[in-house]
Amino acid sequence: MIRKAFLSVLLCTGLSAVAQQPAVLAKVDSNAIKTLFFEGLRDKLNENYGKATESFNKIIALDPNNAAVFYEIATLNYRQNKLKEAETAIQRAVVLDAENVWYWKMLAELYKRKGDMESLTKALDQLIRLDPDNDAYYFDHSNALLLSGKTAEALKGYDAIGKKFGSSVALTQARQRISLGTGAAIDKQAVDKIVKEEIGDVRSHVELAGALMQKKQFEPALSVLRKARLMEPQNYQIDLAMADAYKALQRYPEAITSLKSAFEDPEMPADQQIKIVMMLLSGADKKERLDDAMVLARTAVKLHPGELKLIALYGDALYEQDDLTAALTQFEQVLKVTDQIYGVWERVVIIQIRQAKFGDAIKTADAALSVYPNQAILFYYMALALHRNHQDDEALKQIQNCLQLDAENGIYLELYGDILYLKGDHSAGLVQWKKAQAGGNQSKKLIQKINEKKYME
């Protein structure tokens, strides 16, 4: 995690954008060239790149050694994402004028975009030559070496930065990242040194802790995160990282405490909360974690009262705890706002059937089918509610609709057999029960129905 984050920000200092160099015309006597040059600048300012390029190309035809014009052509191509053409033009510019910092900056930017680290280091050598007191160029040079896989040379570069410019948080972080980014094991002395060093802001602490955890250095990672918490007592990112470390150490009560603290931070995104609660509700240790999932879901709903997916998830947690009435309240709250969360419909129908509210279940299934007409299971629940409500004629129609969508489902076939049997067609009912068993339904009740050749509740 830390290495990826690090590499994404490398080479950003001093090279973030192609700056606008003050126009410097070559010393020419031709008024025509001057006129064309300023016309090109005007068209470039107005984003009329085609016309601007035309003016600058006319100048090159008259004065092929005009470095400033090659620079302008390069910037025009860069803005149009014509990177190869931009590189060709700026390379010509630095040949004609190797003392211009702006030209080398642009060439370095193009090499960075291209991923040509070897050429980038050479361009940075020139920038260091022209501006030896700018530490950003030294950092970028070492970063480019690191990206090239030249770790030893990069470390030498960071050492040189320390000697020339002194110690800094940025330098410490760079060295830490190299130490933690290699595949080699890291000894306790090196870890202790990293933890004691000045790290910087909260984000840097969290990133360093992540790198330490990748090295399975969980206790040192916790030490770093505790330092971060002193800087910012309420920060969900710190709490989540601590939860990861505690979980890895199998210190589950502390992991849950950290998760609860994270969930109490209003800055924690609802989507992230949803993922964590879902993980707790679906894990192998689901029963043990159910109470924790409940607390987290309830906290999340309080902080994000308008997040319907969170409300539905809270309903799921209540359902898993068998608090059907409270769960139904949450699901119905969602349905008042949207009919586009399918799982909520299914939960509501199931609860209503379990609570013997068959009339309500029939209405809910009918409403759900108006939104999701191709869901076999909704027809099944409709048929089941009708059957339980002693409306077997209508139940028969609905289970037949269900089987048109899923003809081999053992659960559906068993209900079909039940309805047929109760309507008096015992032999047809038995046939469907046997089909249900062949379809994978091995319930004891079904086997008993087949063996005794009769329906039973």
Short mmCIF file of C-alpha atoms in Angstrom, two decimals:
data_model
loop_
_atom_site.label_atom_id
_atom_site.label_comp_id
_atom_site.label_asym_id
_atom_site.label_seq_id
_atom_site.Cartn_x
_atom_site.Cartn_y
_atom_site.Cartn_z
CA MET A 1 0.00 0.00 0.00
CA ILE A 2 2.71 2.48 1.07
CA ARG A 3 4.93 1.80 -1.91
CA LYS A 4 2.07 2.31 -4.33
CA ALA A 5 1.12 5.55 -2.62
CA PHE A 6 4.76 6.65 -2.63
CA LEU A 7 5.36 5.97 -6.29
CA SER A 8 2.22 7.85 -7.24
CA VAL A 9 3.62 11.06 -5.74
CA LEU A 10 7.24 10.70 -6.80
CA LEU A 11 8.65 13.28 -9.15
CA CYS A 12 5.91 15.78 -8.41
CA THR A 13 8.08 18.54 -6.94
CA GLY A 14 9.24 21.02 -9.51
CA LEU A 15 7.78 19.06 -12.41
CA SER A 16 4.05 19.23 -11.78
CA ALA A 17 3.12 21.37 -14.75
CA VAL A 18 4.75 22.93 -17.75
CA ALA A 19 5.21 26.50 -16.57
CA GLN A 20 4.96 29.42 -18.90
CA GLN A 21 8.39 30.75 -19.69
CA PRO A 22 8.62 34.47 -20.52
CA ALA A 23 8.94 34.74 -24.29
CA VAL A 24 12.59 35.11 -25.34
CA LEU A 25 13.09 35.72 -29.02
CA ALA A 26 16.26 34.73 -30.77
CA LYS A 27 18.32 37.66 -31.92
CA VAL A 28 17.08 38.12 -35.42
CA ASP A 29 16.72 41.19 -37.55
CA SER A 30 13.61 40.15 -39.34
CA ASN A 31 10.46 42.05 -38.37
CA ALA A 32 8.50 39.31 -40.11
CA ILE A 33 9.79 36.74 -37.61
CA LYS A 34 8.86 38.97 -34.67
CA THR A 35 5.38 39.49 -36.08
CA LEU A 36 4.87 35.76 -36.63
CA PHE A 37 6.13 34.97 -33.14
CA PHE A 38 3.71 37.28 -31.35
CA GLU A 39 0.86 36.19 -33.60
CA GLY A 40 1.65 32.62 -32.58
CA LEU A 41 1.62 33.57 -28.89
CA ARG A 42 -1.72 35.34 -29.32
CA ASP A 43 -3.28 32.32 -31.05
CA LYS A 44 -1.85 30.03 -28.39
CA LEU A 45 -3.42 32.19 -25.67
CA ASN A 46 -6.76 31.92 -27.49
CA GLU A 47 -6.28 28.12 -27.74
CA ASN A 48 -6.19 28.29 -31.52
CA TYR A 49 -3.40 25.74 -31.57
CA GLY A 50 -3.53 24.93 -35.27
CA LYS A 51 -3.03 28.55 -36.30
CA ALA A 52 -0.36 29.09 -33.65
CA THR A 53 1.58 26.05 -34.88
CA GLU A 54 1.35 27.37 -38.42
CA SER A 55 2.95 30.69 -37.38
CA PHE A 56 5.75 29.00 -35.42
CA ASN A 57 6.52 26.58 -38.27
CA LYS A 58 6.89 29.54 -40.62
CA ILE A 59 9.49 30.99 -38.25
CA ILE A 60 11.44 27.70 -38.20
CA ALA A 61 11.53 27.79 -41.99
CA LEU A 62 13.12 31.26 -41.76
CA ASP A 63 15.24 30.67 -38.65
CA PRO A 64 15.87 26.95 -37.94
CA ASN A 65 18.02 27.71 -34.87
CA ASN A 66 15.38 29.58 -32.87
CA ALA A 67 15.22 27.72 -29.53
CA ALA A 68 12.34 29.82 -28.17
CA VAL A 69 10.14 28.82 -31.11
CA PHE A 70 10.92 25.12 -30.65
CA TYR A 71 9.91 25.53 -27.01
CA GLU A 72 6.59 27.09 -28.06
CA ILE A 73 5.96 24.29 -30.56
CA ALA A 74 6.68 21.78 -27.80
CA THR A 75 4.17 23.43 -25.43
CA LEU A 76 1.51 23.47 -28.16
CA ASN A 77 1.98 19.75 -28.78
CA TYR A 78 2.01 19.03 -25.05
CA ARG A 79 -1.31 20.79 -24.58
CA GLN A 80 -2.78 18.64 -27.35
CA ASN A 81 -1.32 15.49 -25.78
CA LYS A 82 1.00 15.00 -28.76
CA LEU A 83 3.81 13.94 -26.48
CA LYS A 84 6.13 12.45 -29.09
CA GLU A 85 6.03 15.64 -31.18
CA ALA A 86 6.50 17.73 -28.03
CA GLU A 87 9.56 15.69 -27.05
CA THR A 88 11.14 16.09 -30.48
CA ALA A 89 10.67 19.87 -30.39
CA ILE A 90 11.96 20.40 -26.85
CA GLN A 91 14.98 18.18 -27.50
CA ARG A 92 15.88 20.51 -30.35
CA ALA A 93 15.40 23.50 -28.02
CA VAL A 94 17.86 22.20 -25.39
CA VAL A 95 20.44 21.48 -28.09
CA LEU A 96 20.17 25.08 -29.27
CA ASP A 97 20.10 26.56 -25.75
CA ALA A 98 21.33 24.28 -22.97
CA GLU A 99 21.29 27.07 -20.38
CA ASN A 100 17.52 27.56 -20.23
CA VAL A 101 15.94 25.98 -17.12
CA TRP A 102 12.44 26.05 -18.62
CA TYR A 103 13.48 23.91 -21.56
CA TRP A 104 15.01 21.25 -19.31
CA LYS A 105 11.97 21.33 -17.01
CA MET A 106 9.69 20.57 -19.90
CA LEU A 107 11.93 17.81 -21.20
CA ALA A 108 12.02 16.27 -17.71
CA GLU A 109 8.22 16.40 -17.51
CA LEU A 110 7.92 14.60 -20.84
CA TYR A 111 10.38 11.89 -19.80
CA LYS A 112 8.42 11.46 -16.56
CA ARG A 113 5.14 11.08 -18.48
CA LYS A 114 6.83 8.59 -20.79
CA GLY A 115 8.31 6.59 -17.91
CA ASP A 116 11.84 6.98 -19.29
CA MET A 117 13.66 7.17 -15.96
CA GLU A 118 17.16 6.95 -17.43
CA SER A 119 16.60 9.98 -19.65
CA LEU A 120 14.82 11.75 -16.79
CA THR A 121 17.86 11.44 -14.53
CA LYS A 122 20.01 13.02 -17.27
CA ALA A 123 17.57 15.92 -17.63
CA LEU A 124 17.59 16.39 -13.85
CA ASP A 125 21.41 16.42 -13.92
CA GLN A 126 21.13 19.49 -16.15
CA LEU A 127 18.57 21.14 -13.87
CA ILE A 128 20.88 20.55 -10.89
CA ARG A 129 23.74 22.09 -12.89
CA LEU A 130 21.67 25.17 -13.68
CA ASP A 131 20.07 25.53 -10.22
CA PRO A 132 22.30 23.75 -7.68
CA ASP A 133 20.50 25.13 -4.62
CA ASN A 134 17.07 23.71 -5.50
CA ASP A 135 16.68 20.58 -3.36
CA ALA A 136 13.60 19.50 -5.32
CA TYR A 137 15.76 18.52 -8.30
CA TYR A 138 17.97 16.34 -6.08
CA PHE A 139 14.93 14.59 -4.61
CA ASP A 140 13.45 13.99 -8.04
CA HIS A 141 16.79 12.67 -9.28
CA SER A 142 16.97 10.11 -6.46
CA ASN A 143 13.31 9.23 -6.91
CA ALA A 144 13.92 8.56 -10.61
CA LEU A 145 16.82 6.27 -9.71
CA LEU A 146 14.58 4.42 -7.29
CA LEU A 147 11.90 3.98 -9.93
CA SER A 148 14.59 2.60 -12.24
CA GLY A 149 15.35 -0.07 -9.67
CA LYS A 150 18.68 1.51 -8.74
CA THR A 151 18.04 1.45 -5.00
CA ALA A 152 21.68 1.76 -3.91
CA GLU A 153 22.23 4.80 -6.13
CA ALA A 154 18.99 6.34 -4.86
CA LEU A 155 20.16 5.92 -1.26
CA LYS A 156 23.46 7.59 -2.13
CA GLY A 157 21.46 10.43 -3.61
CA TYR A 158 19.41 10.83 -0.43
CA ASP A 159 22.64 10.80 1.60
CA ALA A 160 24.00 13.57 -0.60
CA ILE A 161 20.82 15.58 -0.02
CA GLY A 162 21.30 15.20 3.74
CA LYS A 163 24.88 16.44 3.54
CA LYS A 164 24.06 19.40 1.30
CA PHE A 165 20.69 20.54 2.68
CA GLY A 166 20.50 18.92 6.13
CA SER A 167 17.91 16.56 7.57
CA SER A 168 14.21 17.00 6.83
CA VAL A 169 10.94 15.13 7.24
CA ALA A 170 10.79 14.54 3.48
CA LEU A 171 14.27 12.99 3.51
CA THR A 172 13.41 10.77 6.47
CA GLN A 173 10.26 9.58 4.73
CA ALA A 174 12.17 8.84 1.53
CA ARG A 175 14.68 6.67 3.39
CA GLN A 176 11.93 4.92 5.35
CA ARG A 177 10.10 4.08 2.17
CA ILE A 178 13.18 2.52 0.63
CA SER A 179 13.80 0.46 3.76
CA LEU A 180 10.21 -0.74 3.89
CA GLY A 181 9.67 -1.03 0.16
CA THR A 182 12.23 -3.76 -0.43
CA GLY A 183 11.28 -7.40 -0.22
CA ALA A 184 13.97 -8.11 2.36
CA ALA A 185 13.21 -8.70 6.02
CA ILE A 186 13.77 -5.79 8.37
CA ASP A 187 15.43 -6.22 11.77
CA LYS A 188 14.26 -4.82 15.10
CA GLN A 189 16.98 -2.17 15.25
CA ALA A 190 15.95 -0.77 11.87
CA VAL A 191 12.29 -0.80 12.88
CA ASP A 192 13.01 0.99 16.17
CA LYS A 193 14.99 3.63 14.30
CA ILE A 194 12.14 4.21 11.84
CA VAL A 195 9.53 4.49 14.60
CA LYS A 196 11.59 7.01 16.58
CA GLU A 197 12.27 9.29 13.61
CA GLU A 198 10.20 12.37 12.87
CA ILE A 199 7.56 11.25 10.38
CA GLY A 200 5.54 14.31 9.43
CA ASP A 201 1.77 14.67 9.13
CA VAL A 202 -0.98 12.20 10.03
CA ARG A 203 -1.19 10.80 6.51
CA SER A 204 2.53 9.99 6.57
CA HIS A 205 2.08 8.17 9.88
CA VAL A 206 -0.76 6.07 8.46
CA GLU A 207 1.21 5.25 5.32
CA LEU A 208 4.28 4.27 7.33
CA ALA A 209 2.16 2.09 9.59
CA GLY A 210 0.75 0.39 6.50
CA ALA A 211 4.25 -0.34 5.24
CA LEU A 212 5.27 -1.75 8.62
CA MET A 213 2.21 -4.00 8.63
CA GLN A 214 3.19 -5.31 5.20
CA LYS A 215 6.44 -6.35 6.88
CA LYS A 216 4.36 -7.98 9.65
CA GLN A 217 5.68 -5.40 12.11
CA PHE A 218 2.32 -4.89 13.79
CA GLU A 219 3.42 -3.64 17.21
CA PRO A 220 5.73 -0.98 15.71
CA ALA A 221 2.88 0.00 13.39
CA LEU A 222 0.67 0.53 16.43
CA SER A 223 3.37 2.72 17.98
CA VAL A 224 3.40 4.90 14.87
CA LEU A 225 -0.40 5.11 14.87
CA ARG A 226 -0.50 6.09 18.55
CA LYS A 227 1.82 8.99 17.72
CA ALA A 228 -0.57 9.95 14.93
CA ARG A 229 -3.51 9.86 17.34
CA LEU A 230 -1.76 12.37 19.60
CA MET A 231 -1.66 14.71 16.61
CA GLU A 232 -5.30 14.09 15.66
CA PRO A 233 -7.44 12.31 18.29
CA GLN A 234 -10.43 11.75 15.99
CA ASN A 235 -9.40 10.39 12.61
CA TYR A 236 -11.12 7.34 11.17
CA GLN A 237 -8.10 6.45 9.01
CA ILE A 238 -5.94 6.07 12.10
CA ASP A 239 -8.62 3.98 13.81
CA LEU A 240 -9.10 1.70 10.79
CA ALA A 241 -5.35 1.14 10.53
CA MET A 242 -5.21 0.31 14.24
CA ALA A 243 -8.11 -2.11 13.80
CA ASP A 244 -6.16 -3.88 11.04
CA ALA A 245 -3.09 -4.16 13.28
CA TYR A 246 -5.07 -5.45 16.26
CA LYS A 247 -6.87 -7.98 14.07
CA ALA A 248 -3.53 -9.25 12.73
CA LEU A 249 -2.38 -9.67 16.34
CA GLN A 250 -5.66 -11.50 17.13
CA ARG A 251 -6.55 -8.82 19.67
CA TYR A 252 -10.18 -8.73 18.56
CA PRO A 253 -11.73 -6.66 21.40
CA GLU A 254 -9.26 -3.85 20.70
CA ALA A 255 -9.87 -4.18 16.95
CA ILE A 256 -13.61 -3.71 17.50
CA THR A 257 -13.00 -0.76 19.82
CA SER A 258 -10.94 0.89 17.08
CA LEU A 259 -13.68 0.19 14.52
CA LYS A 260 -16.28 1.75 16.80
CA SER A 261 -14.10 4.83 17.18
CA ALA A 262 -13.71 5.05 13.39
CA PHE A 263 -17.47 4.77 12.87
CA GLU A 264 -18.04 7.68 15.28
CA ASP A 265 -16.01 9.99 13.03
CA PRO A 266 -18.43 11.97 10.81
CA GLU A 267 -15.73 12.07 8.13
CA MET A 268 -15.80 8.31 7.57
CA PRO A 269 -17.57 7.65 4.24
CA ALA A 270 -20.80 5.67 4.38
CA ASP A 271 -19.59 3.32 1.61
CA GLN A 272 -16.63 2.31 3.74
CA GLN A 273 -18.87 1.69 6.73
CA ILE A 274 -21.17 -0.47 4.61
CA LYS A 275 -18.26 -2.67 3.47
CA ILE A 276 -17.08 -3.27 7.03
CA VAL A 277 -20.54 -4.13 8.38
CA MET A 278 -21.17 -6.46 5.43
CA MET A 279 -17.86 -8.18 6.12
CA LEU A 280 -18.86 -8.77 9.75
CA LEU A 281 -22.29 -10.06 8.71
CA SER A 282 -20.91 -12.51 6.17
CA GLY A 283 -17.70 -13.81 7.75
CA ALA A 284 -17.04 -17.33 9.00
CA ASP A 285 -17.34 -16.05 12.57
CA LYS A 286 -20.63 -14.33 11.76
CA LYS A 287 -22.42 -15.34 14.97
CA GLU A 288 -19.62 -14.06 17.19
CA ARG A 289 -19.44 -10.76 15.31
CA LEU A 290 -23.19 -10.12 15.00
CA ASP A 291 -23.43 -7.88 18.08
CA ASP A 292 -20.47 -5.85 16.84
CA ALA A 293 -22.05 -5.48 13.42
CA MET A 294 -25.25 -4.27 15.10
CA VAL A 295 -23.47 -1.58 17.09
CA LEU A 296 -21.49 -0.37 14.08
CA ALA A 297 -24.54 -0.32 11.81
CA ARG A 298 -26.58 1.61 14.39
CA THR A 299 -23.77 4.16 14.79
CA ALA A 300 -23.45 4.56 11.03
CA VAL A 301 -27.19 5.13 10.59
CA LYS A 302 -27.15 7.86 13.24
CA LEU A 303 -24.33 9.67 11.46
CA HIS A 304 -25.77 9.14 7.96
CA PRO A 305 -29.56 9.09 8.45
CA GLY A 306 -30.26 9.57 4.76
CA GLU A 307 -28.10 6.70 3.50
CA LEU A 308 -30.67 4.11 2.44
CA LYS A 309 -28.13 1.32 1.93
CA LEU A 310 -26.96 1.80 5.50
CA ILE A 311 -30.53 1.69 6.79
CA ALA A 312 -31.11 -1.52 4.84
CA LEU A 313 -27.89 -2.98 6.22
CA TYR A 314 -28.97 -2.09 9.76
CA GLY A 315 -32.21 -3.91 8.98
CA ASP A 316 -30.17 -6.94 7.88
CA ALA A 317 -28.30 -6.93 11.20
CA LEU A 318 -31.58 -6.76 13.11
CA TYR A 319 -32.96 -9.57 10.96
CA GLU A 320 -29.93 -11.75 11.69
CA GLN A 321 -30.57 -11.16 15.40
CA ASP A 322 -34.16 -12.31 14.80
CA ASP A 323 -35.57 -8.92 15.79
CA LEU A 324 -38.07 -9.10 12.94
CA THR A 325 -40.30 -6.20 13.96
CA ALA A 326 -37.39 -3.75 14.28
CA ALA A 327 -35.90 -5.03 11.02
CA LEU A 328 -39.22 -4.58 9.24
CA THR A 329 -39.37 -0.97 10.43
CA GLN A 330 -35.97 -0.26 8.83
CA PHE A 331 -36.86 -1.96 5.55
CA GLU A 332 -40.21 -0.20 5.27
CA GLN A 333 -38.43 3.10 5.85
CA VAL A 334 -36.27 2.35 2.81
CA LEU A 335 -39.25 1.37 0.64
CA LYS A 336 -40.93 4.69 1.40
CA VAL A 337 -38.07 6.40 -0.43
CA THR A 338 -37.04 3.94 -3.14
CA ASP A 339 -38.17 0.69 -4.73
CA GLN A 340 -34.77 0.07 -6.32
CA ILE A 341 -33.06 -1.99 -3.60
CA TYR A 342 -34.15 -5.52 -4.46
CA GLY A 343 -32.94 -7.21 -1.30
CA VAL A 344 -35.20 -5.02 0.82
CA TRP A 345 -38.30 -6.30 -0.97
CA GLU A 346 -37.26 -9.87 -0.36
CA ARG A 347 -36.57 -9.30 3.32
CA VAL A 348 -39.94 -7.60 3.86
CA VAL A 349 -41.88 -10.47 2.25
CA ILE A 350 -39.97 -13.07 4.28
CA ILE A 351 -40.60 -11.23 7.54
CA GLN A 352 -44.30 -10.82 6.80
CA ILE A 353 -44.62 -14.54 6.03
CA ARG A 354 -42.70 -15.46 9.19
CA GLN A 355 -45.01 -13.21 11.20
CA ALA A 356 -48.06 -14.84 9.55
CA LYS A 357 -49.05 -11.51 7.96
CA PHE A 358 -49.98 -13.32 4.77
CA GLY A 359 -52.23 -10.59 3.35
CA ASP A 360 -49.41 -8.04 3.72
CA ALA A 361 -46.91 -10.49 2.22
CA ILE A 362 -49.15 -11.00 -0.84
CA LYS A 363 -49.41 -7.23 -1.36
CA THR A 364 -45.65 -6.75 -0.92
CA ALA A 365 -44.77 -9.57 -3.32
CA ASP A 366 -47.19 -8.14 -5.88
CA ALA A 367 -45.61 -4.68 -5.57
CA ALA A 368 -42.12 -6.16 -5.82
CA LEU A 369 -43.05 -8.08 -8.97
CA SER A 370 -44.21 -4.84 -10.59
CA VAL A 371 -40.62 -3.62 -10.25
CA TYR A 372 -38.77 -6.94 -10.68
CA PRO A 373 -41.06 -9.09 -12.87
CA ASN A 374 -38.47 -11.76 -13.68
CA GLN A 375 -37.51 -12.83 -10.17
CA ALA A 376 -38.64 -16.42 -9.68
CA ILE A 377 -38.25 -16.23 -5.93
CA LEU A 378 -40.78 -13.39 -5.69
CA PHE A 379 -43.36 -15.61 -7.40
CA TYR A 380 -42.40 -18.34 -4.93
CA TYR A 381 -42.98 -16.08 -1.93
CA MET A 382 -46.26 -14.90 -3.45
CA ALA A 383 -47.35 -18.53 -3.88
CA LEU A 384 -46.21 -19.44 -0.36
CA ALA A 385 -48.13 -16.53 1.19
CA LEU A 386 -51.25 -17.44 -0.80
CA HIS A 387 -50.88 -21.09 0.17
CA ARG A 388 -50.50 -20.22 3.85
CA ASN A 389 -53.54 -17.96 3.48
CA HIS A 390 -55.56 -20.93 2.13
CA GLN A 391 -55.80 -19.47 -1.39
CA ASP A 392 -54.46 -22.50 -3.25
CA ASP A 393 -56.11 -21.76 -6.59
CA GLU A 394 -54.21 -18.50 -6.90
CA ALA A 395 -51.13 -20.04 -5.26
CA LEU A 396 -51.07 -22.66 -8.04
CA LYS A 397 -50.93 -19.95 -10.72
CA GLN A 398 -48.07 -18.15 -8.98
CA ILE A 399 -45.94 -21.26 -8.40
CA GLN A 400 -46.41 -22.16 -12.07
CA ASN A 401 -45.20 -18.66 -12.99
CA CYS A 402 -42.24 -19.26 -10.71
CA LEU A 403 -41.35 -22.57 -12.36
CA GLN A 404 -41.46 -21.00 -15.81
CA LEU A 405 -38.45 -18.97 -14.69
CA ASP A 406 -36.68 -21.72 -12.74
CA ALA A 407 -38.06 -25.17 -13.55
CA GLU A 408 -35.60 -27.34 -11.60
CA ASN A 409 -35.43 -25.63 -8.22
CA GLY A 410 -36.11 -28.24 -5.53
CA ILE A 411 -37.68 -25.76 -3.10
CA TYR A 412 -40.11 -24.45 -5.70
CA LEU A 413 -41.03 -27.97 -6.84
CA GLU A 414 -41.81 -29.05 -3.28
CA LEU A 415 -44.30 -26.20 -2.86
CA TYR A 416 -45.81 -27.06 -6.26
CA GLY A 417 -46.29 -30.63 -5.05
CA ASP A 418 -47.85 -29.43 -1.78
CA ILE A 419 -50.41 -27.29 -3.59
CA LEU A 420 -51.29 -30.04 -6.08
CA TYR A 421 -51.72 -32.57 -3.27
CA LEU A 422 -53.97 -30.26 -1.25
CA LYS A 423 -56.06 -29.57 -4.34
CA GLY A 424 -56.73 -33.32 -4.55
CA ASP A 425 -54.24 -34.43 -7.22
CA HIS A 426 -52.18 -36.69 -4.95
CA SER A 427 -50.28 -38.55 -7.68
CA ALA A 428 -49.21 -35.30 -9.38
CA GLY A 429 -48.14 -33.93 -6.02
CA LEU A 430 -45.98 -37.00 -5.38
CA VAL A 431 -44.37 -36.62 -8.81
CA GLN A 432 -43.37 -33.04 -8.01
CA TRP A 433 -41.98 -34.02 -4.61
CA LYS A 434 -39.78 -36.64 -6.26
CA LYS A 435 -38.63 -34.04 -8.80
CA ALA A 436 -37.82 -31.72 -5.91
CA GLN A 437 -35.66 -34.40 -4.30
CA ALA A 438 -33.90 -35.05 -7.62
CA GLY A 439 -33.31 -31.30 -7.88
CA GLY A 440 -31.29 -31.31 -4.68
CA ASN A 441 -33.91 -30.75 -1.98
CA GLN A 442 -33.00 -33.25 0.74
CA SER A 443 -35.10 -31.88 3.60
CA LYS A 444 -36.34 -34.45 6.13
CA LYS A 445 -39.92 -33.27 5.70
CA LEU A 446 -39.79 -33.76 1.92
CA ILE A 447 -38.37 -37.27 2.30
CA GLN A 448 -41.11 -38.05 4.80
CA LYS A 449 -43.77 -36.80 2.36
CA ILE A 450 -42.39 -39.05 -0.36
CA ASN A 451 -42.08 -42.10 1.90
CA GLU A 452 -45.54 -41.71 3.43
CA LYS A 453 -47.06 -40.38 0.19
CA LYS A 454 -48.95 -37.66 1.94
CA TYR A 455 -48.76 -33.95 2.69
CA MET A 456 -47.72 -32.72 6.12
CA GLU A 457 -47.23 -29.27 7.59
#
